[in-house]
mmCIF file of C-alpha atoms and ligand atoms in Angstrom:
data_model
loop_
_atom_site.group_PDB
_atom_site.id
_atom_site.type_symbol
_atom_site.label_atom_id
_atom_site.label_comp_id
_atom_site.label_asym_id
_atom_site.label_seq_id
_atom_site.Cartn_x
_atom_site.Cartn_y
_atom_site.Cartn_z
ATOM 1 C CA UNK Z 1 0.489 0.175 0.208
ATOM 2 C CA UNK Z 2 1.199 3.581 -1.193
ATOM 3 C CA UNK Z 3 0.777 5.655 2.286
ATOM 4 C CA UNK Z 4 -1.124 8.961 0.690
ATOM 5 C CA UNK Z 5 -0.375 10.598 3.406
ATOM 6 C CA UNK Z 6 3.114 12.379 2.117
ATOM 7 C CA UNK Z 7 2.469 12.579 -1.368
ATOM 8 C CA UNK Z 8 2.063 16.212 -3.125
ATOM 9 C CA UNK Z 9 -1.062 17.262 -4.588
ATOM 10 C CA UNK Z 10 -0.364 17.362 -8.122
ATOM 11 C CA UNK Z 11 0.578 13.474 -7.419
ATOM 12 C CA UNK Z 12 -2.708 13.010 -6.004
ATOM 13 C CA UNK Z 13 -4.560 14.931 -8.638
ATOM 14 C CA UNK Z 14 -2.949 13.027 -11.528
ATOM 15 C CA UNK Z 15 -3.745 9.568 -10.094
ATOM 16 C CA UNK Z 16 -7.277 10.504 -9.061
ATOM 17 C CA UNK Z 17 -6.094 10.160 -5.284
ATOM 18 C CA UNK Z 18 -4.460 6.605 -7.131
ATOM 19 C CA UNK Z 19 -6.900 4.156 -5.812
ATOM 20 C CA UNK Z 20 -7.669 1.142 -7.810
ATOM 21 C CA UNK Z 21 -10.781 -0.442 -8.002
ATOM 22 C CA UNK Z 22 -10.994 -3.742 -6.113
ATOM 23 C CA UNK Z 23 -13.652 -5.909 -7.850
ATOM 24 C CA UNK Z 24 -12.012 -5.454 -11.345
ATOM 25 C CA UNK Z 25 -8.419 -3.336 -11.273
ATOM 26 C CA UNK Z 26 -9.600 -0.712 -12.985
ATOM 27 C CA UNK Z 27 -7.275 2.074 -12.922
ATOM 28 C CA UNK Z 28 -10.013 4.241 -13.648
ATOM 29 C CA UNK Z 29 -12.800 4.785 -10.929
ATOM 30 C CA UNK Z 30 -15.886 3.336 -11.960
ATOM 31 C CA UNK Z 31 -19.116 4.965 -12.399
ATOM 32 C CA UNK Z 32 -21.397 4.264 -10.083
ATOM 33 C CA UNK Z 33 -24.658 4.641 -11.334
ATOM 34 C CA UNK Z 34 -26.901 2.811 -8.959
ATOM 35 C CA UNK Z 35 -29.648 4.831 -7.133
ATOM 36 C CA UNK Z 36 -30.083 2.150 -5.128
ATOM 37 C CA UNK Z 37 -28.284 -0.428 -2.629
ATOM 38 C CA UNK Z 38 -28.912 -4.073 -1.173
ATOM 39 C CA UNK Z 39 -30.059 -3.849 2.111
ATOM 40 C CA UNK Z 40 -28.238 -6.879 3.862
ATOM 41 C CA UNK Z 41 -30.498 -9.447 5.282
ATOM 42 C CA UNK Z 42 -30.022 -9.093 8.619
ATOM 43 C CA UNK Z 43 -31.915 -5.923 7.618
ATOM 44 C CA UNK Z 44 -29.037 -3.795 8.467
ATOM 45 C CA UNK Z 45 -26.825 -1.274 5.442
ATOM 46 C CA UNK Z 46 -23.450 -3.189 6.113
ATOM 47 C CA UNK Z 47 -21.772 -1.100 3.652
ATOM 48 C CA UNK Z 48 -23.444 1.992 4.906
ATOM 49 C CA UNK Z 49 -24.980 2.655 1.328
ATOM 50 C CA UNK Z 50 -28.387 3.627 1.114
ATOM 51 C CA UNK Z 51 -29.906 5.601 -1.807
ATOM 52 C CA UNK Z 52 -27.567 7.651 -4.265
ATOM 53 C CA UNK Z 53 -29.614 11.324 -2.988
ATOM 54 C CA UNK Z 54 -27.030 10.604 -0.377
ATOM 55 C CA UNK Z 55 -24.402 8.253 -0.794
ATOM 56 C CA UNK Z 56 -22.551 7.791 -4.004
ATOM 57 C CA UNK Z 57 -19.392 6.452 -4.561
ATOM 58 C CA UNK Z 58 -18.251 8.254 -7.681
ATOM 59 C CA UNK Z 59 -19.004 11.335 -5.091
ATOM 60 C CA UNK Z 60 -17.044 10.222 -2.591
ATOM 61 C CA UNK Z 61 -14.272 9.687 -4.399
ATOM 62 C CA UNK Z 62 -13.942 13.149 -6.173
ATOM 63 C CA UNK Z 63 -14.918 14.664 -2.447
ATOM 64 C CA UNK Z 64 -12.103 13.219 -1.140
ATOM 65 C CA UNK Z 65 -9.936 14.539 -3.894
ATOM 66 C CA UNK Z 66 -11.302 18.008 -3.357
ATOM 67 C CA UNK Z 67 -10.976 17.592 0.253
ATOM 68 C CA UNK Z 68 -7.372 16.812 -0.146
ATOM 69 C CA UNK Z 69 -6.285 19.390 -2.450
ATOM 70 C CA UNK Z 70 -8.333 21.877 0.263
ATOM 71 C CA UNK Z 71 -6.733 20.307 3.719
ATOM 72 C CA UNK Z 72 -10.143 19.407 4.659
ATOM 73 C CA UNK Z 73 -11.834 17.469 6.672
ATOM 74 C CA UNK Z 74 -14.390 16.727 4.192
ATOM 75 C CA UNK Z 75 -16.351 17.521 1.427
ATOM 76 C CA UNK Z 76 -19.473 17.951 -0.384
ATOM 77 C CA UNK Z 77 -20.272 17.756 -4.136
ATOM 78 C CA UNK Z 78 -23.647 19.374 -5.147
ATOM 79 C CA UNK Z 79 -25.381 19.840 -8.501
ATOM 80 C CA UNK Z 80 -24.421 23.339 -9.164
ATOM 81 C CA UNK Z 81 -21.954 25.892 -7.734
ATOM 82 C CA UNK Z 82 -25.603 28.529 -6.558
ATOM 83 C CA UNK Z 83 -26.711 24.673 -5.369
ATOM 84 C CA UNK Z 84 -23.388 24.666 -2.791
ATOM 85 C CA UNK Z 85 -23.579 28.034 -1.648
ATOM 86 C CA UNK Z 86 -26.676 28.738 -1.376
ATOM 87 C CA UNK Z 87 -26.779 25.550 0.943
ATOM 88 C CA UNK Z 88 -24.271 27.556 3.018
ATOM 89 C CA UNK Z 89 -26.878 30.205 3.449
ATOM 90 C CA UNK Z 90 -29.645 27.974 3.728
ATOM 91 C CA UNK Z 91 -28.778 26.285 6.641
ATOM 92 C CA UNK Z 92 -28.829 29.462 8.406
ATOM 93 C CA UNK Z 93 -31.837 30.782 10.142
ATOM 94 C CA UNK Z 94 -33.770 33.425 9.430
ATOM 95 C CA UNK Z 95 -33.247 36.553 11.952
ATOM 96 C CA UNK Z 96 -28.811 35.359 11.608
ATOM 97 C CA UNK Z 97 -26.891 38.536 9.852
ATOM 98 C CA UNK Z 98 -24.500 37.974 7.526
ATOM 99 C CA UNK Z 99 -21.885 39.415 5.551
ATOM 100 C CA UNK Z 100 -21.137 39.353 1.718
ATOM 101 C CA UNK Z 101 -18.753 41.229 -0.699
ATOM 102 C CA UNK Z 102 -20.365 44.255 -2.060
ATOM 103 C CA UNK Z 103 -18.968 43.407 -5.593
ATOM 104 C CA UNK Z 104 -18.979 39.764 -6.261
ATOM 105 C CA UNK Z 105 -20.658 37.293 -8.172
ATOM 106 C CA UNK Z 106 -23.643 38.185 -9.834
ATOM 107 C CA UNK Z 107 -26.366 35.487 -9.116
ATOM 108 C CA UNK Z 108 -25.300 34.741 -5.997
ATOM 109 C CA UNK Z 109 -25.361 38.506 -4.507
ATOM 110 C CA UNK Z 110 -29.008 38.534 -6.510
ATOM 111 C CA UNK Z 111 -30.163 35.903 -4.582
ATOM 112 C CA UNK Z 112 -28.861 37.163 -1.167
ATOM 113 C CA UNK Z 113 -30.699 40.077 -1.956
ATOM 114 C CA UNK Z 114 -33.487 38.712 -3.218
ATOM 115 C CA UNK Z 115 -34.346 35.191 -2.213
ATOM 116 C CA UNK Z 116 -32.265 35.092 1.056
ATOM 117 C CA UNK Z 117 -33.742 38.788 2.393
ATOM 118 C CA UNK Z 118 -37.482 37.303 1.408
ATOM 119 C CA UNK Z 119 -36.909 34.203 3.888
ATOM 120 C CA UNK Z 120 -35.346 36.423 6.725
ATOM 121 C CA UNK Z 121 -31.627 36.554 6.729
ATOM 122 C CA UNK Z 122 -30.633 39.874 7.027
ATOM 123 C CA UNK Z 123 -27.541 40.219 4.423
ATOM 124 C CA UNK Z 124 -25.194 43.121 4.559
ATOM 125 C CA UNK Z 125 -22.873 43.805 1.774
ATOM 126 C CA UNK Z 126 -19.353 45.303 2.461
ATOM 127 C CA UNK Z 127 -16.214 46.095 0.709
ATOM 128 C CA UNK Z 128 -14.829 43.077 1.652
ATOM 129 C CA UNK Z 129 -11.119 44.099 0.311
ATOM 130 C CA UNK Z 130 -11.370 46.659 3.149
ATOM 131 C CA UNK Z 131 -10.882 44.333 6.595
ATOM 132 C CA UNK Z 132 -11.652 47.404 8.527
ATOM 133 C CA UNK Z 133 -15.084 47.805 6.625
ATOM 134 C CA UNK Z 134 -15.597 44.101 7.693
ATOM 135 C CA UNK Z 135 -15.047 44.408 11.462
ATOM 136 C CA UNK Z 136 -17.224 47.799 11.406
ATOM 137 C CA UNK Z 137 -19.698 45.771 10.000
ATOM 138 C CA UNK Z 138 -19.546 42.535 11.799
ATOM 139 C CA UNK Z 139 -22.631 42.141 15.245
ATOM 140 C CA UNK Z 140 -20.961 40.737 18.028
ATOM 141 C CA UNK Z 141 -23.647 37.364 18.574
ATOM 142 C CA UNK Z 142 -25.930 38.167 15.418
ATOM 143 C CA UNK Z 143 -23.692 37.890 12.962
ATOM 144 C CA UNK Z 144 -23.922 34.319 12.029
ATOM 145 C CA UNK Z 145 -21.352 34.118 8.517
ATOM 146 C CA UNK Z 146 -18.984 36.113 6.696
ATOM 147 C CA UNK Z 147 -19.155 35.245 2.875
ATOM 148 C CA UNK Z 148 -15.472 36.221 1.373
ATOM 149 C CA UNK Z 149 -15.042 36.140 -2.759
ATOM 150 C CA UNK Z 150 -11.598 36.466 -3.756
ATOM 151 C CA UNK Z 151 -9.849 37.143 -6.192
ATOM 152 C CA UNK Z 152 -14.032 38.709 -6.519
ATOM 153 C CA UNK Z 153 -15.599 38.894 -9.895
ATOM 154 C CA UNK Z 154 -15.405 40.771 -12.078
ATOM 155 C CA UNK Z 155 -12.739 43.217 -10.925
ATOM 156 C CA UNK Z 156 -10.022 41.006 -9.179
ATOM 157 C CA UNK Z 157 -10.117 42.497 -5.574
ATOM 158 C CA UNK Z 158 -8.554 40.658 -2.779
ATOM 159 C CA UNK Z 159 -9.723 39.729 0.710
ATOM 160 C CA UNK Z 160 -7.377 38.976 3.181
ATOM 161 C CA UNK Z 161 -8.504 35.978 4.648
ATOM 162 C CA UNK Z 162 -6.285 35.151 7.589
ATOM 163 C CA UNK Z 163 -7.498 39.160 8.963
ATOM 164 C CA UNK Z 164 -10.823 38.585 8.512
ATOM 165 C CA UNK Z 165 -11.213 35.325 9.834
ATOM 166 C CA UNK Z 166 -9.604 35.873 13.432
ATOM 167 C CA UNK Z 167 -11.849 39.371 13.110
ATOM 168 C CA UNK Z 168 -15.132 36.995 12.187
ATOM 169 C CA UNK Z 169 -13.930 34.055 15.015
ATOM 170 C CA UNK Z 170 -13.551 37.147 17.685
ATOM 171 C CA UNK Z 171 -17.318 37.482 17.651
ATOM 172 C CA UNK Z 172 -18.529 33.895 16.834
ATOM 173 C CA UNK Z 173 -19.342 34.257 12.909
ATOM 174 C CA UNK Z 174 -17.963 31.579 10.570
ATOM 175 C CA UNK Z 175 -15.751 32.484 7.382
ATOM 176 C CA UNK Z 176 -16.850 30.592 3.857
ATOM 177 C CA UNK Z 177 -14.979 31.865 0.861
ATOM 178 C CA UNK Z 178 -15.760 31.113 -2.658
ATOM 179 C CA UNK Z 179 -12.072 30.324 -4.049
ATOM 180 C CA UNK Z 180 -13.308 29.040 -7.557
ATOM 181 C CA UNK Z 181 -10.969 31.466 -9.107
ATOM 182 C CA UNK Z 182 -8.088 31.107 -6.955
ATOM 183 C CA UNK Z 183 -8.535 26.805 -6.783
ATOM 184 C CA UNK Z 184 -6.796 24.847 -4.582
ATOM 185 C CA UNK Z 185 -4.165 25.166 -6.853
ATOM 186 C CA UNK Z 186 -3.087 28.760 -5.728
ATOM 187 C CA UNK Z 187 -4.408 29.100 -2.347
ATOM 188 C CA UNK Z 188 -5.870 27.550 0.625
ATOM 189 C CA UNK Z 189 -8.667 29.257 2.273
ATOM 190 C CA UNK Z 190 -8.946 26.721 5.513
ATOM 191 C CA UNK Z 191 -5.235 27.002 6.350
ATOM 192 C CA UNK Z 192 -5.550 30.419 6.477
ATOM 193 C CA UNK Z 193 -8.695 30.207 8.966
ATOM 194 C CA UNK Z 194 -11.686 29.918 6.977
ATOM 195 C CA UNK Z 195 -14.343 27.253 7.835
ATOM 196 C CA UNK Z 196 -15.395 26.256 4.570
ATOM 197 C CA UNK Z 197 -14.471 26.587 0.852
ATOM 198 C CA UNK Z 198 -16.881 26.926 -1.975
ATOM 199 C CA UNK Z 199 -16.040 25.743 -5.746
ATOM 200 C CA UNK Z 200 -18.529 26.323 -8.916
ATOM 201 C CA UNK Z 201 -16.335 22.737 -9.896
ATOM 202 C CA UNK Z 202 -18.108 24.247 -13.413
ATOM 203 C CA UNK Z 203 -14.958 26.073 -13.661
ATOM 204 C CA UNK Z 204 -11.459 25.102 -12.935
ATOM 205 C CA UNK Z 205 -12.106 22.146 -11.132
ATOM 206 C CA UNK Z 206 -13.772 20.480 -14.040
ATOM 207 C CA UNK Z 207 -11.932 22.813 -16.661
ATOM 208 C CA UNK Z 208 -13.553 21.869 -20.196
ATOM 209 C CA UNK Z 209 -16.909 23.401 -19.834
ATOM 210 C CA UNK Z 210 -18.723 20.513 -19.960
ATOM 211 C CA UNK Z 211 -20.125 19.734 -16.877
ATOM 212 C CA UNK Z 212 -22.477 22.342 -14.409
ATOM 213 C CA UNK Z 213 -21.188 20.969 -10.843
ATOM 214 C CA UNK Z 214 -20.268 22.994 -7.351
ATOM 215 C CA UNK Z 215 -18.768 21.669 -4.073
ATOM 216 C CA UNK Z 216 -18.425 22.698 -0.196
ATOM 217 C CA UNK Z 217 -15.189 21.747 1.547
ATOM 218 C CA UNK Z 218 -15.166 22.127 5.382
ATOM 219 C CA UNK Z 219 -12.710 22.776 7.903
ATOM 220 C CA UNK Z 220 -14.489 20.355 10.323
ATOM 221 C CA UNK Z 221 -16.929 17.841 10.686
ATOM 222 C CA UNK Z 222 -18.636 19.955 13.009
ATOM 223 C CA UNK Z 223 -22.518 20.720 13.465
ATOM 224 C CA UNK Z 224 -22.917 22.986 11.091
ATOM 225 C CA UNK Z 225 -21.227 20.545 8.810
ATOM 226 C CA UNK Z 226 -24.056 18.222 9.064
ATOM 227 C CA UNK Z 227 -26.307 20.674 8.317
ATOM 228 C CA UNK Z 228 -25.129 20.869 4.794
ATOM 229 C CA UNK Z 229 -24.499 17.072 4.144
ATOM 230 C CA UNK Z 230 -28.656 16.904 5.414
ATOM 231 C CA UNK Z 231 -29.704 19.707 3.282
ATOM 232 C CA UNK Z 232 -27.937 18.056 0.046
ATOM 233 C CA UNK Z 233 -29.719 14.837 0.915
ATOM 234 C CA UNK Z 234 -32.953 16.294 1.632
ATOM 235 C CA UNK Z 235 -32.835 18.841 -0.595
ATOM 236 C CA UNK Z 236 -31.413 17.285 -3.595
ATOM 237 C CA UNK Z 237 -29.146 19.401 -5.372
ATOM 238 C CA UNK Z 238 -27.096 16.393 -6.076
ATOM 239 C CA UNK Z 239 -24.746 15.904 -8.968
ATOM 240 C CA UNK Z 240 -25.199 13.265 -11.183
ATOM 241 C CA UNK Z 241 -22.806 10.125 -11.363
ATOM 242 C CA UNK Z 242 -21.328 10.991 -14.804
ATOM 243 C CA UNK Z 243 -21.278 14.492 -14.150
ATOM 244 C CA UNK Z 244 -19.090 13.503 -10.950
ATOM 245 C CA UNK Z 245 -17.019 11.318 -13.367
ATOM 246 C CA UNK Z 246 -16.151 13.889 -15.532
ATOM 247 C CA UNK Z 247 -15.598 16.032 -12.611
ATOM 248 C CA UNK Z 248 -13.210 13.463 -11.484
ATOM 249 C CA UNK Z 249 -11.564 13.260 -14.879
ATOM 250 C CA UNK Z 250 -11.035 17.211 -15.245
ATOM 251 C CA UNK Z 251 -9.483 17.700 -11.878
ATOM 252 C CA UNK Z 252 -6.504 15.325 -12.894
ATOM 253 C CA UNK Z 253 -5.183 17.939 -14.767
ATOM 254 C CA UNK Z 254 -6.226 20.709 -12.286
ATOM 255 C CA UNK Z 255 -2.205 21.750 -11.855
ATOM 256 C CA UNK Z 256 -1.179 21.669 -15.089
ATOM 257 C CA UNK Z 257 -3.904 23.869 -16.599
ATOM 258 C CA UNK Z 258 -4.443 26.381 -13.798
ATOM 259 C CA UNK Z 259 -0.361 27.041 -13.994
ATOM 260 C CA UNK Z 260 -0.920 27.395 -17.634
ATOM 261 C CA UNK Z 261 -3.870 30.023 -17.438
ATOM 262 C CA UNK Z 262 -2.218 31.813 -14.800
ATOM 263 C CA UNK Z 263 1.034 32.278 -16.609
ATOM 264 C CA UNK Z 264 -0.730 33.015 -19.324
ATOM 265 C CA UNK Z 265 -2.900 35.728 -17.807
ATOM 266 C CA UNK Z 266 0.581 37.273 -16.168
ATOM 267 C CA UNK Z 267 1.934 37.406 -19.747
ATOM 268 C CA UNK Z 268 -0.668 39.118 -21.178
ATOM 269 C CA UNK Z 269 -1.853 41.374 -18.166
ATOM 270 C CA UNK Z 270 2.219 43.108 -18.666
ATOM 271 C CA UNK Z 271 1.771 43.391 -22.514
ATOM 272 C CA UNK Z 272 -1.789 44.793 -22.443
ATOM 273 C CA UNK Z 273 -0.940 47.088 -18.836
ATOM 274 C CA UNK Z 274 0.314 49.854 -21.284
ATOM 275 C CA UNK Z 275 -2.250 49.696 -24.237
ATOM 276 C CA UNK Z 276 -3.041 53.308 -25.740
ATOM 277 C CA UNK Z 277 -7.058 51.374 -26.151
ATOM 278 C CA UNK Z 278 -7.290 50.382 -22.504
ATOM 279 C CA UNK Z 279 -8.281 52.736 -19.609
ATOM 280 C CA UNK Z 280 -7.389 49.927 -16.688
ATOM 281 C CA UNK Z 281 -5.865 46.542 -16.516
ATOM 282 C CA UNK Z 282 -7.576 44.727 -13.539
ATOM 283 C CA UNK Z 283 -4.763 41.527 -12.036
ATOM 284 C CA UNK Z 284 -3.628 40.729 -9.226
ATOM 285 C CA UNK Z 285 -0.637 40.285 -10.340
ATOM 286 C CA UNK Z 286 0.205 43.345 -11.829
ATOM 287 C CA UNK Z 287 2.858 45.470 -9.634
ATOM 288 C CA UNK Z 288 0.566 48.217 -9.029
ATOM 289 C CA UNK Z 289 -2.685 46.204 -8.191
ATOM 290 C CA UNK Z 290 -3.479 47.992 -4.337
ATOM 291 C CA UNK Z 291 -3.309 44.314 -2.828
ATOM 292 C CA UNK Z 292 -0.506 43.439 -4.813
ATOM 293 C CA UNK Z 293 1.228 42.167 -1.853
ATOM 294 C CA UNK Z 294 -1.541 40.615 -0.243
ATOM 295 C CA UNK Z 295 -1.933 38.349 -3.357
ATOM 296 C CA UNK Z 296 1.649 37.567 -3.586
ATOM 297 C CA UNK Z 297 1.777 36.206 0.261
ATOM 298 C CA UNK Z 298 -2.140 34.480 -0.216
ATOM 299 C CA UNK Z 299 -1.742 33.484 -3.728
ATOM 300 C CA UNK Z 300 1.855 31.740 -3.605
ATOM 301 C CA UNK Z 301 1.431 29.824 -6.877
ATOM 302 C CA UNK Z 302 0.176 32.351 -9.393
ATOM 303 C CA UNK Z 303 -2.407 35.419 -9.346
ATOM 304 C CA UNK Z 304 -5.384 33.115 -11.482
ATOM 305 C CA UNK Z 305 -6.188 33.020 -14.781
ATOM 306 C CA UNK Z 306 -9.009 35.493 -14.912
ATOM 307 C CA UNK Z 307 -8.856 39.546 -15.948
ATOM 308 C CA UNK Z 308 -9.948 42.061 -16.788
ATOM 309 C CA UNK Z 309 -9.651 45.580 -19.163
ATOM 310 C CA UNK Z 310 -11.406 48.227 -19.283
ATOM 311 C CA UNK Z 311 -11.899 50.049 -22.428
ATOM 312 C CA UNK Z 312 -11.168 53.563 -23.666
ATOM 313 C CA UNK Z 313 -14.417 55.364 -25.174
ATOM 314 C CA UNK Z 314 -17.394 53.116 -22.972
ATOM 315 C CA UNK Z 315 -19.593 50.460 -23.030
ATOM 316 C CA UNK Z 316 -19.785 50.603 -26.801
ATOM 317 C CA UNK Z 317 -16.139 50.405 -27.522
ATOM 318 C CA UNK Z 318 -16.041 47.277 -25.302
ATOM 319 C CA UNK Z 319 -18.771 45.690 -26.603
ATOM 320 C CA UNK Z 320 -16.679 46.541 -30.545
ATOM 321 C CA UNK Z 321 -14.100 44.814 -29.035
ATOM 322 C CA UNK Z 322 -15.921 41.701 -27.750
ATOM 323 C CA UNK Z 323 -17.300 41.542 -31.556
ATOM 324 C CA UNK Z 324 -13.668 41.588 -33.149
ATOM 325 C CA UNK Z 325 -12.076 38.850 -31.574
ATOM 326 C CA UNK Z 326 -11.404 35.722 -33.256
ATOM 327 C CA UNK Z 327 -10.155 33.464 -30.909
ATOM 328 C CA UNK Z 328 -10.990 34.579 -27.862
ATOM 329 C CA UNK Z 329 -14.860 33.253 -27.026
ATOM 330 C CA UNK Z 330 -18.011 35.510 -26.349
ATOM 331 C CA UNK Z 331 -19.557 33.375 -23.632
ATOM 332 C CA UNK Z 332 -19.798 33.742 -20.190
ATOM 333 C CA UNK Z 333 -18.463 31.386 -17.228
ATOM 334 C CA UNK Z 334 -14.787 30.900 -16.909
ATOM 335 C CA UNK Z 335 -11.815 28.382 -15.884
ATOM 336 C CA UNK Z 336 -12.213 26.434 -19.119
ATOM 337 C CA UNK Z 337 -9.518 25.691 -21.712
ATOM 338 C CA UNK Z 338 -10.535 27.531 -23.917
ATOM 339 C CA UNK Z 339 -10.553 31.413 -23.276
ATOM 340 C CA UNK Z 340 -13.371 33.527 -23.055
ATOM 341 C CA UNK Z 341 -14.488 36.757 -23.316
ATOM 342 C CA UNK Z 342 -17.131 38.707 -21.935
ATOM 343 C CA UNK Z 343 -18.465 42.241 -21.810
ATOM 344 C CA UNK Z 344 -20.051 42.090 -18.185
ATOM 345 C CA UNK Z 345 -22.154 44.629 -17.351
ATOM 346 C CA UNK Z 346 -24.491 43.606 -20.462
ATOM 347 C CA UNK Z 347 -25.294 39.975 -18.614
ATOM 348 C CA UNK Z 348 -25.650 41.327 -15.140
ATOM 349 C CA UNK Z 349 -28.154 44.126 -16.562
ATOM 350 C CA UNK Z 350 -29.510 47.174 -15.185
ATOM 351 C CA UNK Z 351 -28.419 47.954 -11.273
ATOM 352 C CA UNK Z 352 -24.541 46.447 -11.690
ATOM 353 C CA UNK Z 353 -22.154 47.729 -9.715
ATOM 354 C CA UNK Z 354 -19.589 47.037 -12.427
ATOM 355 C CA UNK Z 355 -18.154 49.435 -14.749
ATOM 356 C CA UNK Z 356 -19.632 49.569 -18.324
ATOM 357 C CA UNK Z 357 -16.525 49.310 -19.978
ATOM 358 C CA UNK Z 358 -15.210 46.847 -18.722
ATOM 359 C CA UNK Z 359 -14.691 43.142 -20.325
ATOM 360 C CA UNK Z 360 -14.015 40.018 -18.446
ATOM 361 C CA UNK Z 361 -11.398 37.170 -19.733
ATOM 362 C CA UNK Z 362 -10.791 34.040 -18.715
ATOM 363 C CA UNK Z 363 -8.020 32.841 -19.849
ATOM 364 C CA UNK Z 364 -7.686 28.934 -21.061
ATOM 365 C CA UNK Z 365 -4.501 27.248 -22.308
ATOM 366 C CA UNK Z 366 -4.126 28.345 -25.655
ATOM 367 C CA UNK Z 367 -0.429 30.068 -26.906
ATOM 368 C CA UNK Z 368 -1.025 33.480 -25.101
ATOM 369 C CA UNK Z 369 0.529 35.253 -27.924
ATOM 370 C CA UNK Z 370 -2.224 34.094 -30.217
ATOM 371 C CA UNK Z 371 -4.472 35.556 -27.306
ATOM 372 C CA UNK Z 372 -2.608 38.460 -27.325
ATOM 373 C CA UNK Z 373 -2.596 39.112 -30.990
ATOM 374 C CA UNK Z 374 -6.246 38.443 -31.198
ATOM 375 C CA UNK Z 375 -7.239 40.874 -28.924
ATOM 376 C CA UNK Z 376 -4.569 43.980 -29.897
ATOM 377 C CA UNK Z 377 -6.204 43.552 -33.940
ATOM 378 C CA UNK Z 378 -9.626 43.989 -31.584
ATOM 379 C CA UNK Z 379 -8.859 46.635 -29.520
ATOM 380 C CA UNK Z 380 -8.862 50.320 -30.395
ATOM 381 C CA UNK Z 381 -5.904 52.004 -31.106
ATOM 382 C CA UNK Z 382 -6.301 55.000 -28.585
HETATM 383 C C1 PLP D 401 -20.074 30.332 -11.714
HETATM 384 C C2 PLP D 401 -19.444 30.582 -10.206
HETATM 385 C C3 PLP D 401 -20.281 30.284 -9.080
HETATM 386 C C4 PLP D 401 -21.874 29.550 -9.328
HETATM 387 O O1 PLP D 401 -21.684 28.382 -9.896
HETATM 388 P P1 PLP D 401 -22.357 27.601 -11.049
HETATM 389 O O2 PLP D 401 -22.022 26.129 -11.067
HETATM 390 O O3 PLP D 401 -22.210 28.443 -12.260
HETATM 391 O O4 PLP D 401 -23.847 27.365 -10.057
HETATM 392 C C5 PLP D 401 -19.970 31.114 -8.212
HETATM 393 N N1 PLP D 401 -19.177 31.780 -7.784
HETATM 394 C C6 PLP D 401 -18.031 32.225 -8.810
HETATM 395 C C7 PLP D 401 -17.135 33.035 -8.515
HETATM 396 C C8 PLP D 401 -18.143 31.514 -9.943
HETATM 397 O O5 PLP D 401 -17.547 32.215 -11.156
#
C-alpha cells in the first residue's frame, strides 16, 4: 500500500487519489450509476450506502480528492456552484446576519438580496477588500457568517482571509470563501482560518466547460457541516454520477491547467498594461494592483487565469472589441481550457455595480501570444 499522506497534491490529482477498483482492478474509477443499494439479510446496510440522493461512491471519490486538495476534513459535491453556495445560507436561520461582498459573483449577490432576504436573513454587503470595513460591519452574537470571494468577480479584488477570519471568529461568526477563481492550486483558505470553501466546480475544477457542478469543503465535521450534508440529501441538489466522473477526470489535470492559465494571464496583463486603447488592466499579479502584496502572500502559486480590461470609449467600445475577436469566445463562465471574453455589464443588467467599459477575460491554455494578437487586433488604437 502506498502511504498517500505525504504525497504531493499533483500526484494525488494526476492519479485521482491513486486508488484501484478492488472488484476489477480498473485504474480509472468506475462510474456508480445505481440509485439504490442492497439491504443485508440481517436488515442492516453493512456497506453504509442506502440511496443515491445521499450516498454515491463516485461522488465520494471526487469529494475525497477535493478535501485532500483543500486540506479539509470533508467535501460535499452539489449539482451546481449556486446549489453549494445557497446551501451554506439555507442552513442558517431567519434573523441571522450575514456579510457578503459588495461586488461579487452576480447570481449569488442577486439571490442574497432577494430570496435570502425574503426568507429572513439579514444581509449586508461590504467592501471585503477593506478589513476595517468588515470589522465595523460585524455584529457580535448576531453575525453568523462572513462570505468572501477572493479574487472577486469581476474586478479581482482580494480579501485578507486570515485577518477577516480572526475578526469574524472573535465575534462568533463563521467564514466561507468562494475560492472558484483561486482554485486549491493557488490558495488554501482553510489553512488561513476559513471554516468553509466553496467552488463552482463548473469552472477550473472541471475545466472543460462541459459540466455544471459545485462543491463545499469544510475544516471540521462540525454541527454546521452536518446540517449542510443533510440539506443536500434532503434538498436533492445532487450531481449526477456521470458528471461526477467527468469532474474527477477534469481534476486530474487541474495543476497543469491552472498553472498554464495563470502564467498566460500574467503575460497578457503585462503586455496589455500600457495599451493605448485601454483605461485599466485589473489583475492581482500586476505590481500596481492595490492588493498585490496580499496576493503574493495569499496566492503563492500564481495570480490566477482571470483578468479584466477597461476599454477607452466606454460600453460601446468594449462591446465592439468583443465583437471583433476571433480566438476568444464571447461567452459567460470561466475556467475552461478555451479563452472567453465577456462584457459583464450586459449579462448582469441594470443595477450592476460593474463599470460598463469592462471586459472580463478568462484565459485558457492556448498560446498566450495567439490570444494577445487576437485581442490587439480588436482593441481600439487609443
Ligand atoms: C460560476 C460561479 C458561481 C456559480 O456556480 P455555478 O456552477 O454556475 O452554479 C459562483 N461563484 C463564482 C465565482 C463563479 O464563477
